[in-house]
Tab-separated table of C-alpha atoms in Angstrom:
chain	number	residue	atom	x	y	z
A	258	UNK	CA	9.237	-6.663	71.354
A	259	UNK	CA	7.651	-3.284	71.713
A	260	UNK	CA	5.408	-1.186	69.921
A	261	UNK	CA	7.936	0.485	68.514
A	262	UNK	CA	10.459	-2.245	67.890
A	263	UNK	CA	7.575	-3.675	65.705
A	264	UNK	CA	7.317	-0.500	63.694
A	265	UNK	CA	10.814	-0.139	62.963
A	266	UNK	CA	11.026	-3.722	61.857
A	267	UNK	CA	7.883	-2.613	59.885
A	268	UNK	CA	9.756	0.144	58.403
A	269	UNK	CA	13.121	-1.718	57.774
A	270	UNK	CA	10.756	-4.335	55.716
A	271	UNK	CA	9.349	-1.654	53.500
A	272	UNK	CA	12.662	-0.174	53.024
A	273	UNK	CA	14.225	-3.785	52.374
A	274	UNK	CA	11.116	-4.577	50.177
A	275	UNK	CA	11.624	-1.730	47.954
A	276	UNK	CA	15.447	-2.358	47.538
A	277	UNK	CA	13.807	-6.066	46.180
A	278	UNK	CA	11.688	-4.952	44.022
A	279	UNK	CA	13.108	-2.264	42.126
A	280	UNK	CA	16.220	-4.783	41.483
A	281	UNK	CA	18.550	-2.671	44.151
A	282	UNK	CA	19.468	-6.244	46.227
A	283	UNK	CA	18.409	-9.846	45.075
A	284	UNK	CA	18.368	-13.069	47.121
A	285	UNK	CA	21.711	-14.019	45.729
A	286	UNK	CA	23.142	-11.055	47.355
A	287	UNK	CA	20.960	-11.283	50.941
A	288	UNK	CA	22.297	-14.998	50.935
A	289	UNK	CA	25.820	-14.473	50.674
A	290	UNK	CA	25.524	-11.931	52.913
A	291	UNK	CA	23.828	-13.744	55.584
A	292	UNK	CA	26.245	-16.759	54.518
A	293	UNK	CA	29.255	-14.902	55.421
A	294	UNK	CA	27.836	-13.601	58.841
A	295	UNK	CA	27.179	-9.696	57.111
A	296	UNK	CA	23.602	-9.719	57.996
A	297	UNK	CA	21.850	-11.034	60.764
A	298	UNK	CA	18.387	-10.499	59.557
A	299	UNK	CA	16.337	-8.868	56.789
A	300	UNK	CA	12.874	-8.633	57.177
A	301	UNK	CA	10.602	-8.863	53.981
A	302	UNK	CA	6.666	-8.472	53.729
A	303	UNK	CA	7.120	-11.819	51.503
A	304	UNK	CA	8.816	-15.045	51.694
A	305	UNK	CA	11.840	-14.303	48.749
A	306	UNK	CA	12.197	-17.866	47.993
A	307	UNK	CA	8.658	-17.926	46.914
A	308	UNK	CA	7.747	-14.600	45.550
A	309	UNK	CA	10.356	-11.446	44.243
A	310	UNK	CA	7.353	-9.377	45.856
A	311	UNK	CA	5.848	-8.017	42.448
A	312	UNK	CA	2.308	-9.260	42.786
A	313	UNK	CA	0.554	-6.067	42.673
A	314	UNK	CA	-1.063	-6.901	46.305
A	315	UNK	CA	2.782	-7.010	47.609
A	316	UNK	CA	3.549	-3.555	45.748
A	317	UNK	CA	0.294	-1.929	46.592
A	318	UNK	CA	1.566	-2.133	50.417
A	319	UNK	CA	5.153	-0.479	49.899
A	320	UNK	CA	3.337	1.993	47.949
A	321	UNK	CA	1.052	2.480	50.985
A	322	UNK	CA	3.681	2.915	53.562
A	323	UNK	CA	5.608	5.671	51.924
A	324	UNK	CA	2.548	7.224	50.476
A	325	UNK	CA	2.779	7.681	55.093
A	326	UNK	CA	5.830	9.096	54.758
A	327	UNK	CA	5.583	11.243	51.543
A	328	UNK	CA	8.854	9.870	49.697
A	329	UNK	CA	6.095	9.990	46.359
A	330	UNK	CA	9.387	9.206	44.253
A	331	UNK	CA	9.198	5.857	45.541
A	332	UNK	CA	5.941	5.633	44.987
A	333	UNK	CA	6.043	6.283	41.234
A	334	UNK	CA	9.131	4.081	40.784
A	335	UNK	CA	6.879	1.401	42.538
A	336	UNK	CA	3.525	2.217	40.397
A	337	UNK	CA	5.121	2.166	37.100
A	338	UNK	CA	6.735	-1.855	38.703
A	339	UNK	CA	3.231	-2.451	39.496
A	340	UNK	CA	1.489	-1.758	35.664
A	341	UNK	CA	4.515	-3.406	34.122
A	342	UNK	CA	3.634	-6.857	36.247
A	343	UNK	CA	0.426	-6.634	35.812
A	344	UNK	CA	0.658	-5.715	32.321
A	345	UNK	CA	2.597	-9.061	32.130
A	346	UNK	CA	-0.078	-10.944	33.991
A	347	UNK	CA	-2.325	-9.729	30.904
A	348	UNK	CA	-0.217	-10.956	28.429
């Protein structure tokens, strides 16, 4: 893989990891999906059968990458994720 093959994988895991976290796709959906031959692959900046990627760390680097591309309205979305988790970690 190429330099840019790794940053569009990079990108396509951002993309995928905000679709995870905001509720958009769960793992019930990516495994019937892969089940059923839909999706080849679907690359994650966390392991999904671990994690649903809302640990702040996980959140503050989706935030990062498209703070890079200026889409700020996924930013917020993802901020106000971020203080309800850890405002759950508080509690």
């Amino acid at each position: 893989m190429d330099f840019l093959e790794d940053l569009e994988v990079y990108n396509l895991a951002m993309y995928n990891a905000y679709d995870f976290i905001t509720g958009r796709t769960n793992l019930n959906y990516l495994h019937d999906r892969m089940e059923y031959d839909l999706l080849d692959d679907y690359p994650l900046p966390f392991n999904p059968y671990h994690e649903d990627g809302k640990s702040p760390d996980v959140i503050d680097i989706v935030i990062s990458h498209f703070v890079t591309l200026e889409e700020y309205e996924k930013c917020a979305e993802l901020t106000k994720i971020k203080e309800e988790c850890e405002k759950d970690l508080r509690t």
